[in-house]
Amino acid sequence: MIRFDYARPDAVADAVRAGAGEHAAFLAGGTNLVDLMKENVARPLEVVDINRLPLGEITDLDGGGLRLGALATNNDTAYDDRVQARYPLLSSAILAGASPQLRNAATNGGNLNQRTRCYYFYDVDTPCNKREPGAGCGAIGGVNRIHAILGASSQCIATHPSDMCVALAALDAQVQVTGPEGDRTIAFADYHRLPGDEPWRDNSLKPGELVTAVDLPPEDFSTNYTYLKLRDRLSYAFALVSVAVAMRIEDGRIAEARLALGGVAHKPWRSAEAEAALSGADPGKPAFALAADALIAGAVGQGDNSFKIDLARRATVRALEQAAAGTPQSQTDKRIR
Ligand SMILES: Cc1cc2nc3c(=O)[nH]c(=O)nc-3n(C[C@H](O)[C@H](O)[C@H](O)COP(=O)(O)OP(=O)(O)OC[C@H]3O[C@@H](n4cnc5c(N)ncnc54)[C@H](O)[C@@H]3O)c2cc1C
Ligand code: SF4
């Protein structure tokens, strides 16, 4: 490991000041950052430990929404009574990820900002534009079974690995940040970015900006929802494809539907056309198949990962069927420490 300075401020303003340097990194649960430092992928010269900041609470918002503190752990969030009752899609997505031990350490802010799991990004002996701008991309033409089928560029075909973020995208969450230029709110759809020709930028945070909270709007999708995650083994594995569905059914028709795909792009993938195809429709296979086709329109395989196109289509139909049927999600009922 390289040498670095370490600071552990008590106040958000001090953390923002300490994190403003070009080579600074915020340390939350450390379940991703510390791994990357050990692998020599992340080489911060200043590590700003934010664990003493007062950002660990989950609080009700006026009007019925919920604010998830950036330092609330993934498990505390998933098992919060209000999250389970009002946002079970989010609980299910979080609990589909990692392991109980990891989720006890991992924080909400860290989950949003975790880096890709592209093998080449982790292997410092191979070219990677995300790790080293201009170096090339080992995954294009290489081993790319886990890579993107949507929104990729000629510079990078990495995916965003988070489960939680797929649900947050479907729920239209908002990210609260504070930085050297003050506070701002970022719509979740604009938080993560596509790689384009700047694949080293995962999200729209400006230098030194700190995520302080994630706000959930008050909509109620607690009856018809699903988080479906398909992966190589049943636990402790990242999604090859995942689908978050939040739906409202009124008088036998779909009044509103939200759909987001994970494991297929550099950010959770939504499509206005897919959701429009569901609006007002009968909740059945014909509408679900149309929506699935719209959601993956433009998908391109890279070779090893071409199977994901059909997998995403079929997973979307299945997730919509489960959500429409109100199939309960089995993972939210007991806490394992
Ligand atoms: C073996 C293993 C399996 C996993 N499986 C899954 C899985 O299936 N699904 C899944 O979704 N995740 C999975 N994860 C990833 C895990 O969810 C993340 O590592 C975790 O959420 C990161 O949170 P953290 O608090 O530990 O972040 P850290 O490691 O502390 O930080 C991660 C990044 O976020 C930045 N950061 C942290 N907090 C903030 C903030 N408030 N503002 C701005 N930047 C910030 C850091 O600077 C760093 O760049 C797995 C991890 C491991 C090690
Ligand atoms: S896909 Fe992206 S992260 Fe992976 S090697 Fe290519 S540039 Fe790097």
PDB file of C-alpha atoms in Angstrom, residues 32-317:
ATOM      1  CA  ASN A  32     -14.997  -1.448  -1.281  1.00  0.00           C
ATOM      2  CA  LEU A  33     -12.454   1.331  -0.817  1.00  0.00           C
ATOM      3  CA  VAL A  34     -10.109  -0.673   1.404  1.00  0.00           C
ATOM      4  CA  ASP A  35     -10.171  -3.621  -1.034  1.00  0.00           C
ATOM      5  CA  LEU A  36      -9.310  -1.261  -3.886  1.00  0.00           C
ATOM      6  CA  MET A  37      -6.471   0.271  -1.883  1.00  0.00           C
ATOM      7  CA  LYS A  38      -5.056  -3.157  -1.052  1.00  0.00           C
ATOM      8  CA  GLU A  39      -5.157  -4.061  -4.757  1.00  0.00           C
ATOM      9  CA  ASN A  40      -3.393  -0.784  -5.609  1.00  0.00           C
ATOM     10  CA  VAL A  41      -6.362   0.262  -7.772  1.00  0.00           C
ATOM     11  CA  ALA A  42      -7.307   3.195  -5.527  1.00  0.00           C
ATOM     12  CA  ARG A  43      -4.334   5.275  -4.429  1.00  0.00           C
ATOM     13  CA  PRO A  44      -5.711   8.169  -2.349  1.00  0.00           C
ATOM     14  CA  LEU A  45      -3.169  10.420  -0.675  1.00  0.00           C
ATOM     15  CA  GLU A  46      -5.734  11.667   1.860  1.00  0.00           C
ATOM     16  CA  VAL A  47      -8.271   9.305   3.401  1.00  0.00           C
ATOM     17  CA  VAL A  48     -11.117  11.142   5.108  1.00  0.00           C
ATOM     18  CA  ASP A  49     -12.891   8.779   7.493  1.00  0.00           C
ATOM     19  CA  ILE A  50     -16.492  10.018   7.653  1.00  0.00           C
ATOM     20  CA  ASN A  51     -17.750   7.556  10.271  1.00  0.00           C
ATOM     21  CA  ARG A  52     -17.982  10.212  13.007  1.00  0.00           C
ATOM     22  CA  LEU A  53     -20.284  12.453  10.960  1.00  0.00           C
ATOM     23  CA  PRO A  54     -23.915  12.671  12.124  1.00  0.00           C
ATOM     24  CA  LEU A  55     -25.309  11.044   8.962  1.00  0.00           C
ATOM     25  CA  GLY A  56     -26.479   7.683  10.290  1.00  0.00           C
ATOM     26  CA  GLU A  57     -30.170   8.378  10.899  1.00  0.00           C
ATOM     27  CA  ILE A  58     -33.263   7.401   8.935  1.00  0.00           C
ATOM     28  CA  THR A  59     -35.872  10.126   9.342  1.00  0.00           C
ATOM     29  CA  ASP A  60     -39.399  10.850   8.151  1.00  0.00           C
ATOM     30  CA  LEU A  61     -39.772  13.688   5.678  1.00  0.00           C
ATOM     31  CA  ASP A  62     -42.714  16.093   5.621  1.00  0.00           C
ATOM     32  CA  GLY A  63     -45.292  14.756   3.189  1.00  0.00           C
ATOM     33  CA  GLY A  64     -44.614  11.070   3.800  1.00  0.00           C
ATOM     34  CA  GLY A  65     -41.166  10.444   2.323  1.00  0.00           C
ATOM     35  CA  LEU A  66     -38.135   9.046   4.109  1.00  0.00           C
ATOM     36  CA  ARG A  67     -34.550  10.315   4.365  1.00  0.00           C
ATOM     37  CA  LEU A  68     -31.846   7.637   4.508  1.00  0.00           C
ATOM     38  CA  GLY A  69     -28.666   8.967   6.071  1.00  0.00           C
ATOM     39  CA  ALA A  70     -25.535   8.333   4.022  1.00  0.00           C
ATOM     40  CA  LEU A  71     -23.964   6.519   6.973  1.00  0.00           C
ATOM     41  CA  ALA A  72     -26.952   4.343   7.847  1.00  0.00           C
ATOM     42  CA  THR A  73     -25.787   0.813   7.121  1.00  0.00           C
ATOM     43  CA  ASN A  74     -27.337  -1.239   4.364  1.00  0.00           C
ATOM     44  CA  ASN A  75     -28.759  -3.673   6.946  1.00  0.00           C
ATOM     45  CA  ASP A  76     -30.157  -0.972   9.237  1.00  0.00           C
ATOM     46  CA  THR A  77     -31.846   0.501   6.171  1.00  0.00           C
ATOM     47  CA  ALA A  78     -33.223  -2.789   4.861  1.00  0.00           C
ATOM     48  CA  TYR A  79     -34.610  -3.774   8.274  1.00  0.00           C
ATOM     49  CA  ASP A  80     -35.976  -0.360   9.241  1.00  0.00           C
ATOM     50  CA  ASP A  81     -39.702  -0.819   9.948  1.00  0.00           C
ATOM     51  CA  ARG A  82     -40.644   2.167   7.791  1.00  0.00           C
ATOM     52  CA  VAL A  83     -38.532   0.977   4.857  1.00  0.00           C
ATOM     53  CA  GLN A  84     -40.009  -2.500   5.121  1.00  0.00           C
ATOM     54  CA  ALA A  85     -43.570  -1.195   5.295  1.00  0.00           C
ATOM     55  CA  ARG A  86     -43.373   1.622   2.746  1.00  0.00           C
ATOM     56  CA  TYR A  87     -40.471   0.643   0.461  1.00  0.00           C
ATOM     57  CA  PRO A  88     -40.243  -3.165   0.530  1.00  0.00           C
ATOM     58  CA  LEU A  89     -38.732  -3.056  -2.965  1.00  0.00           C
ATOM     59  CA  LEU A  90     -35.723  -1.295  -1.461  1.00  0.00           C
ATOM     60  CA  SER A  91     -35.445  -3.790   1.413  1.00  0.00           C
ATOM     61  CA  SER A  92     -35.560  -6.689  -1.039  1.00  0.00           C
ATOM     62  CA  ALA A  93     -32.909  -5.179  -3.284  1.00  0.00           C
ATOM     63  CA  ILE A  94     -30.514  -4.444  -0.431  1.00  0.00           C
ATOM     64  CA  LEU A  95     -30.974  -7.902   1.065  1.00  0.00           C
ATOM     65  CA  ALA A  96     -30.258  -9.511  -2.298  1.00  0.00           C
ATOM     66  CA  GLY A  97     -26.753  -8.050  -2.131  1.00  0.00           C
ATOM     67  CA  ALA A  98     -23.471  -9.081  -0.511  1.00  0.00           C
ATOM     68  CA  SER A  99     -23.714 -10.940   2.830  1.00  0.00           C
ATOM     69  CA  PRO A 100     -25.125 -10.051   6.276  1.00  0.00           C
ATOM     70  CA  GLN A 101     -21.642  -9.203   7.564  1.00  0.00           C
ATOM     71  CA  LEU A 102     -20.883  -6.917   4.638  1.00  0.00           C
ATOM     72  CA  ARG A 103     -24.264  -5.210   4.863  1.00  0.00           C
ATOM     73  CA  ASN A 104     -23.643  -4.501   8.562  1.00  0.00           C
ATOM     74  CA  ALA A 105     -20.553  -2.492   7.570  1.00  0.00           C
ATOM     75  CA  ALA A 106     -21.586  -1.122   4.172  1.00  0.00           C
ATOM     76  CA  THR A 107     -23.291   2.269   4.177  1.00  0.00           C
ATOM     77  CA  ASN A 108     -25.848   3.837   1.879  1.00  0.00           C
ATOM     78  CA  GLY A 109     -23.424   6.491   0.628  1.00  0.00           C
ATOM     79  CA  GLY A 110     -20.782   3.840  -0.008  1.00  0.00           C
ATOM     80  CA  ASN A 111     -23.236   1.619  -1.859  1.00  0.00           C
ATOM     81  CA  LEU A 112     -24.041   4.407  -4.320  1.00  0.00           C
ATOM     82  CA  ASN A 113     -20.368   5.098  -4.884  1.00  0.00           C
ATOM     83  CA  GLN A 114     -18.966   1.562  -5.059  1.00  0.00           C
ATOM     84  CA  ARG A 115     -16.839   0.947  -8.136  1.00  0.00           C
ATOM     85  CA  THR A 116     -17.387  -1.516 -10.956  1.00  0.00           C
ATOM     86  CA  ARG A 117     -16.502  -5.193 -10.581  1.00  0.00           C
ATOM     87  CA  CYS A 118     -14.899  -5.375 -14.051  1.00  0.00           C
ATOM     88  CA  TYR A 119     -12.014  -7.869 -13.734  1.00  0.00           C
ATOM     89  CA  TYR A 120      -9.655  -5.620 -15.705  1.00  0.00           C
ATOM     90  CA  PHE A 121     -10.372  -2.637 -13.470  1.00  0.00           C
ATOM     91  CA  TYR A 122      -9.108  -4.718 -10.543  1.00  0.00           C
ATOM     92  CA  ASP A 123      -6.079  -6.124 -12.378  1.00  0.00           C
ATOM     93  CA  VAL A 124      -3.478  -3.366 -12.514  1.00  0.00           C
ATOM     94  CA  ASP A 125      -1.436  -5.336 -15.058  1.00  0.00           C
ATOM     95  CA  THR A 126      -4.127  -4.926 -17.729  1.00  0.00           C
ATOM     96  CA  PRO A 127      -5.329  -1.812 -19.604  1.00  0.00           C
ATOM     97  CA  CYS A 128      -8.358  -0.019 -18.188  1.00  0.00           C
ATOM     98  CA  ASN A 129      -9.592   3.449 -19.146  1.00  0.00           C
ATOM     99  CA  LYS A 130     -11.515   3.751 -15.894  1.00  0.00           C
ATOM    100  CA  ARG A 131      -8.450   3.142 -13.753  1.00  0.00           C
ATOM    101  CA  GLU A 132      -5.995   4.903 -16.054  1.00  0.00           C
ATOM    102  CA  PRO A 133      -7.516   7.316 -18.613  1.00  0.00           C
ATOM    103  CA  GLY A 134      -6.262   6.595 -22.126  1.00  0.00           C
ATOM    104  CA  ALA A 135      -4.848   3.143 -21.319  1.00  0.00           C
ATOM    105  CA  GLY A 136      -7.444   1.201 -23.346  1.00  0.00           C
ATOM    106  CA  CYS A 137     -10.104  -1.291 -22.334  1.00  0.00           C
ATOM    107  CA  GLY A 138      -9.167  -4.899 -21.671  1.00  0.00           C
ATOM    108  CA  ALA A 139     -12.791  -6.020 -21.556  1.00  0.00           C
ATOM    109  CA  ILE A 140     -13.605  -5.049 -25.142  1.00  0.00           C
ATOM    110  CA  GLY A 141     -12.577  -8.157 -27.040  1.00  0.00           C
ATOM    111  CA  GLY A 142     -11.576  -9.770 -23.757  1.00  0.00           C
ATOM    112  CA  VAL A 143     -13.451 -11.752 -21.132  1.00  0.00           C
ATOM    113  CA  ASN A 144     -16.683  -9.821 -20.769  1.00  0.00           C
ATOM    114  CA  ARG A 145     -19.373 -12.132 -19.427  1.00  0.00           C
ATOM    115  CA  ILE A 146     -20.393  -9.667 -16.677  1.00  0.00           C
ATOM    116  CA  HIS A 147     -20.272  -6.546 -18.814  1.00  0.00           C
ATOM    117  CA  ALA A 148     -22.763  -4.063 -20.236  1.00  0.00           C
ATOM    118  CA  ILE A 149     -25.266  -4.624 -23.023  1.00  0.00           C
ATOM    119  CA  LEU A 150     -26.795  -1.137 -22.822  1.00  0.00           C
ATOM    120  CA  GLY A 151     -25.305   2.347 -22.854  1.00  0.00           C
ATOM    121  CA  ALA A 152     -21.688   1.197 -23.251  1.00  0.00           C
ATOM    122  CA  SER A 153     -19.095   3.162 -25.188  1.00  0.00           C
ATOM    123  CA  SER A 154     -15.997   2.380 -27.232  1.00  0.00           C
ATOM    124  CA  GLN A 155     -14.008   3.348 -24.115  1.00  0.00           C
ATOM    125  CA  CYS A 156     -15.696   1.235 -21.444  1.00  0.00           C
ATOM    126  CA  ILE A 157     -18.313  -1.522 -21.154  1.00  0.00           C
ATOM    127  CA  ALA A 158     -18.387  -1.772 -17.359  1.00  0.00           C
ATOM    128  CA  THR A 159     -21.554  -2.162 -15.298  1.00  0.00           C
ATOM    129  CA  HIS A 160     -22.557  -0.607 -11.996  1.00  0.00           C
ATOM    130  CA  PRO A 161     -22.679  -3.451  -9.463  1.00  0.00           C
ATOM    131  CA  SER A 162     -25.179  -2.178  -6.887  1.00  0.00           C
ATOM    132  CA  ASP A 163     -28.509  -3.854  -6.135  1.00  0.00           C
ATOM    133  CA  MET A 164     -29.727  -1.072  -3.858  1.00  0.00           C
ATOM    134  CA  CYS A 165     -29.309   1.502  -6.621  1.00  0.00           C
ATOM    135  CA  VAL A 166     -31.581  -0.402  -8.999  1.00  0.00           C
ATOM    136  CA  ALA A 167     -34.434  -0.069  -6.512  1.00  0.00           C
ATOM    137  CA  LEU A 168     -33.563   3.565  -5.770  1.00  0.00           C
ATOM    138  CA  ALA A 169     -33.734   4.287  -9.510  1.00  0.00           C
ATOM    139  CA  ALA A 170     -37.185   2.709  -9.783  1.00  0.00           C
ATOM    140  CA  LEU A 171     -38.351   4.650  -6.724  1.00  0.00           C
ATOM    141  CA  ASP A 172     -37.178   7.999  -8.167  1.00  0.00           C
ATOM    142  CA  ALA A 173     -35.000   8.697  -5.130  1.00  0.00           C
ATOM    143  CA  GLN A 174     -33.052  11.927  -4.768  1.00  0.00           C
ATOM    144  CA  VAL A 175     -29.454  12.196  -3.635  1.00  0.00           C
ATOM    145  CA  GLN A 176     -28.545  14.977  -1.197  1.00  0.00           C
ATOM    146  CA  VAL A 177     -24.954  16.149  -1.491  1.00  0.00           C
ATOM    147  CA  THR A 178     -22.830  18.865   0.023  1.00  0.00           C
ATOM    148  CA  GLY A 179     -19.526  20.125  -1.263  1.00  0.00           C
ATOM    149  CA  PRO A 180     -17.141  23.059  -1.553  1.00  0.00           C
ATOM    150  CA  GLU A 181     -19.830  24.992  -3.481  1.00  0.00           C
ATOM    151  CA  GLY A 182     -22.678  24.184  -1.077  1.00  0.00           C
ATOM    152  CA  ASP A 183     -25.614  21.784  -0.989  1.00  0.00           C
ATOM    153  CA  ARG A 184     -27.519  20.359  -3.939  1.00  0.00           C
ATOM    154  CA  THR A 185     -30.034  17.654  -4.774  1.00  0.00           C
ATOM    155  CA  ILE A 186     -29.453  15.224  -7.640  1.00  0.00           C
ATOM    156  CA  ALA A 187     -32.292  13.180  -9.160  1.00  0.00           C
ATOM    157  CA  PHE A 188     -31.321   9.530  -8.994  1.00  0.00           C
ATOM    158  CA  ALA A 189     -31.592   9.160 -12.774  1.00  0.00           C
ATOM    159  CA  ASP A 190     -28.846  11.796 -13.108  1.00  0.00           C
ATOM    160  CA  TYR A 191     -26.611  10.521 -10.320  1.00  0.00           C
ATOM    161  CA  HIS A 192     -24.768   7.705 -12.106  1.00  0.00           C
ATOM    162  CA  ARG A 193     -23.574   8.331 -15.648  1.00  0.00           C
ATOM    163  CA  LEU A 194     -22.853   6.397 -18.814  1.00  0.00           C
ATOM    164  CA  PRO A 195     -19.153   5.925 -19.595  1.00  0.00           C
ATOM    165  CA  GLY A 196     -19.024   7.926 -22.833  1.00  0.00           C
ATOM    166  CA  ASP A 197     -15.508   9.207 -23.371  1.00  0.00           C
ATOM    167  CA  GLU A 198     -14.905   9.817 -19.656  1.00  0.00           C
ATOM    168  CA  PRO A 199     -15.304   6.316 -18.209  1.00  0.00           C
ATOM    169  CA  TRP A 200     -13.293   7.185 -15.113  1.00  0.00           C
ATOM    170  CA  ARG A 201     -16.268   9.285 -13.921  1.00  0.00           C
ATOM    171  CA  ASP A 202     -18.843   6.954 -12.368  1.00  0.00           C
ATOM    172  CA  ASN A 203     -21.289   9.621 -11.254  1.00  0.00           C
ATOM    173  CA  SER A 204     -22.098  13.311 -11.363  1.00  0.00           C
ATOM    174  CA  LEU A 205     -20.478  14.236  -8.044  1.00  0.00           C
ATOM    175  CA  LYS A 206     -18.140  17.198  -8.362  1.00  0.00           C
ATOM    176  CA  PRO A 207     -14.701  16.986  -6.745  1.00  0.00           C
ATOM    177  CA  GLY A 208     -14.990  17.034  -2.964  1.00  0.00           C
ATOM    178  CA  GLU A 209     -18.759  16.496  -2.869  1.00  0.00           C
ATOM    179  CA  LEU A 210     -20.075  14.233  -0.124  1.00  0.00           C
ATOM    180  CA  VAL A 211     -23.356  12.328  -0.235  1.00  0.00           C
ATOM    181  CA  THR A 212     -25.235  13.185   2.968  1.00  0.00           C
ATOM    182  CA  ALA A 213     -28.545  11.372   2.406  1.00  0.00           C
ATOM    183  CA  VAL A 214     -30.863   9.669  -0.049  1.00  0.00           C
ATOM    184  CA  ASP A 215     -34.495  10.804  -0.032  1.00  0.00           C
ATOM    185  CA  LEU A 216     -37.364   8.483  -0.912  1.00  0.00           C
ATOM    186  CA  PRO A 217     -40.531  10.126  -2.235  1.00  0.00           C
ATOM    187  CA  PRO A 218     -43.855   9.230  -0.629  1.00  0.00           C
ATOM    188  CA  GLU A 219     -45.333   7.012  -3.409  1.00  0.00           C
ATOM    189  CA  ASP A 220     -46.740   3.734  -2.210  1.00  0.00           C
ATOM    190  CA  PHE A 221     -45.555   0.690  -4.144  1.00  0.00           C
ATOM    191  CA  SER A 222     -45.809  -1.668  -1.206  1.00  0.00           C
ATOM    192  CA  THR A 223     -48.234  -4.189  -2.756  1.00  0.00           C
ATOM    193  CA  ASN A 224     -47.071  -4.767  -6.310  1.00  0.00           C
ATOM    194  CA  TYR A 225     -43.296  -4.795  -6.417  1.00  0.00           C
ATOM    195  CA  THR A 226     -40.437  -7.191  -7.120  1.00  0.00           C
ATOM    196  CA  TYR A 227     -36.672  -7.260  -7.052  1.00  0.00           C
ATOM    197  CA  LEU A 228     -35.497 -10.190  -9.131  1.00  0.00           C
ATOM    198  CA  LYS A 229     -31.767 -10.881  -9.145  1.00  0.00           C
ATOM    199  CA  LEU A 230     -30.173 -13.475 -11.425  1.00  0.00           C
ATOM    200  CA  ARG A 231     -26.589 -14.449 -10.651  1.00  0.00           C
ATOM    201  CA  ASP A 232     -24.151 -17.308 -10.809  1.00  0.00           C
ATOM    202  CA  ARG A 233     -24.860 -18.496  -7.244  1.00  0.00           C
ATOM    203  CA  LEU A 234     -27.601 -17.692  -4.811  1.00  0.00           C
ATOM    204  CA  SER A 235     -25.685 -15.508  -2.391  1.00  0.00           C
ATOM    205  CA  TYR A 236     -22.543 -13.442  -2.268  1.00  0.00           C
ATOM    206  CA  ALA A 237     -22.581 -12.786  -6.011  1.00  0.00           C
ATOM    207  CA  PHE A 238     -23.237  -9.700  -8.086  1.00  0.00           C
ATOM    208  CA  ALA A 239     -26.163  -9.580 -10.502  1.00  0.00           C
ATOM    209  CA  LEU A 240     -25.742 -10.748 -14.063  1.00  0.00           C
ATOM    210  CA  VAL A 241     -29.147  -9.177 -14.583  1.00  0.00           C
ATOM    211  CA  SER A 242     -31.542  -7.774 -12.018  1.00  0.00           C
ATOM    212  CA  VAL A 243     -34.945  -6.163 -12.358  1.00  0.00           C
ATOM    213  CA  ALA A 244     -36.735  -3.785 -10.005  1.00  0.00           C
ATOM    214  CA  VAL A 245     -40.451  -3.329 -10.579  1.00  0.00           C
ATOM    215  CA  ALA A 246     -42.743  -0.948  -8.716  1.00  0.00           C
ATOM    216  CA  MET A 247     -46.328  -0.965  -9.881  1.00  0.00           C
ATOM    217  CA  ARG A 248     -49.741   0.389  -8.908  1.00  0.00           C
ATOM    218  CA  ILE A 249     -52.767  -1.534 -10.102  1.00  0.00           C
ATOM    219  CA  GLU A 250     -56.153   0.196  -9.943  1.00  0.00           C
ATOM    220  CA  ASP A 251     -59.454  -1.304 -11.119  1.00  0.00           C
ATOM    221  CA  GLY A 252     -57.597  -4.193 -12.727  1.00  0.00           C
ATOM    222  CA  ARG A 253     -55.319  -1.990 -14.835  1.00  0.00           C
ATOM    223  CA  ILE A 254     -51.769  -0.747 -14.398  1.00  0.00           C
ATOM    224  CA  ALA A 255     -52.075   2.841 -13.185  1.00  0.00           C
ATOM    225  CA  GLU A 256     -48.311   3.355 -12.964  1.00  0.00           C
ATOM    226  CA  ALA A 257     -45.233   1.179 -13.436  1.00  0.00           C
ATOM    227  CA  ARG A 258     -41.560   1.752 -12.831  1.00  0.00           C
ATOM    228  CA  LEU A 259     -38.940  -0.597 -14.216  1.00  0.00           C
ATOM    229  CA  ALA A 260     -35.185  -0.600 -13.739  1.00  0.00           C
ATOM    230  CA  LEU A 261     -32.535  -3.087 -14.840  1.00  0.00           C
ATOM    231  CA  GLY A 262     -29.292  -3.771 -12.987  1.00  0.00           C
ATOM    232  CA  GLY A 263     -26.146  -5.562 -14.150  1.00  0.00           C
ATOM    233  CA  VAL A 264     -26.580  -4.403 -17.734  1.00  0.00           C
ATOM    234  CA  ALA A 265     -25.190  -0.849 -17.883  1.00  0.00           C
ATOM    235  CA  HIS A 266     -22.921   1.700 -16.216  1.00  0.00           C
ATOM    236  CA  LYS A 267     -26.003   2.856 -14.296  1.00  0.00           C
ATOM    237  CA  PRO A 268     -29.413   1.431 -13.387  1.00  0.00           C
ATOM    238  CA  TRP A 269     -31.277   1.305 -16.701  1.00  0.00           C
ATOM    239  CA  ARG A 270     -34.747   2.785 -17.144  1.00  0.00           C
ATOM    240  CA  SER A 271     -36.771   3.486 -20.257  1.00  0.00           C
ATOM    241  CA  ALA A 272     -39.684   5.915 -20.540  1.00  0.00           C
ATOM    242  CA  GLU A 273     -40.997   3.903 -23.526  1.00  0.00           C
ATOM    243  CA  ALA A 274     -41.092   0.686 -21.508  1.00  0.00           C
ATOM    244  CA  GLU A 275     -42.986   2.328 -18.664  1.00  0.00           C
ATOM    245  CA  ALA A 276     -45.385   4.027 -21.102  1.00  0.00           C
ATOM    246  CA  ALA A 277     -46.122   0.625 -22.644  1.00  0.00           C
ATOM    247  CA  LEU A 278     -47.398  -0.518 -19.260  1.00  0.00           C
ATOM    248  CA  SER A 279     -49.395   2.552 -18.305  1.00  0.00           C
ATOM    249  CA  GLY A 280     -53.126   1.800 -18.529  1.00  0.00           C
ATOM    250  CA  ALA A 281     -52.500  -1.747 -19.789  1.00  0.00           C
ATOM    251  CA  ASP A 282     -53.959  -5.030 -18.588  1.00  0.00           C
ATOM    252  CA  PRO A 283     -51.405  -6.566 -16.212  1.00  0.00           C
ATOM    253  CA  GLY A 284     -50.627  -9.594 -18.389  1.00  0.00           C
ATOM    254  CA  LYS A 285     -48.015 -11.165 -20.602  1.00  0.00           C
ATOM    255  CA  PRO A 286     -48.729  -9.190 -23.830  1.00  0.00           C
ATOM    256  CA  ALA A 287     -48.079  -5.825 -22.147  1.00  0.00           C
ATOM    257  CA  PHE A 288     -45.152  -7.239 -20.154  1.00  0.00           C
ATOM    258  CA  ALA A 289     -43.477  -8.589 -23.306  1.00  0.00           C
ATOM    259  CA  LEU A 290     -43.866  -5.220 -25.074  1.00  0.00           C
ATOM    260  CA  ALA A 291     -42.394  -3.413 -22.068  1.00  0.00           C
ATOM    261  CA  ALA A 292     -39.481  -5.853 -21.857  1.00  0.00           C
ATOM    262  CA  ASP A 293     -38.679  -5.362 -25.549  1.00  0.00           C
ATOM    263  CA  ALA A 294     -38.776  -1.579 -25.097  1.00  0.00           C
ATOM    264  CA  LEU A 295     -36.556  -1.760 -22.013  1.00  0.00           C
ATOM    265  CA  ILE A 296     -33.765  -3.593 -23.797  1.00  0.00           C
ATOM    266  CA  ALA A 297     -34.136  -1.800 -27.147  1.00  0.00           C
ATOM    267  CA  GLY A 298     -30.670  -1.105 -28.542  1.00  0.00           C
ATOM    268  CA  ALA A 299     -28.958  -3.763 -26.444  1.00  0.00           C
ATOM    269  CA  VAL A 300     -25.649  -4.955 -27.906  1.00  0.00           C
ATOM    270  CA  GLY A 301     -23.746  -8.047 -26.802  1.00  0.00           C
ATOM    271  CA  GLN A 302     -19.960  -8.109 -26.571  1.00  0.00           C
ATOM    272  CA  GLY A 303     -19.548 -11.853 -27.112  1.00  0.00           C
ATOM    273  CA  ASP A 304     -19.344 -13.539 -23.717  1.00  0.00           C
ATOM    274  CA  ASN A 305     -22.205 -11.451 -22.379  1.00  0.00           C
ATOM    275  CA  SER A 306     -24.600 -11.696 -25.341  1.00  0.00           C
ATOM    276  CA  PHE A 307     -26.751 -14.144 -23.350  1.00  0.00           C
ATOM    277  CA  LYS A 308     -27.723 -11.208 -21.140  1.00  0.00           C
ATOM    278  CA  ILE A 309     -29.977  -9.737 -23.829  1.00  0.00           C
ATOM    279  CA  ASP A 310     -32.429 -12.601 -23.750  1.00  0.00           C
ATOM    280  CA  LEU A 311     -31.929 -13.072 -20.019  1.00  0.00           C
ATOM    281  CA  ALA A 312     -32.866  -9.426 -19.380  1.00  0.00           C
ATOM    282  CA  ARG A 313     -35.938  -9.714 -21.588  1.00  0.00           C
ATOM    283  CA  ARG A 314     -37.199 -12.858 -19.850  1.00  0.00           C
ATOM    284  CA  ALA A 315     -36.297 -11.621 -16.365  1.00  0.00           C
ATOM    285  CA  THR A 316     -38.272  -8.433 -16.983  1.00  0.00           C
ATOM    286  CA  VAL A 317     -41.385 -10.364 -17.967  1.00  0.00           C
TER     287      VAL A 317
END
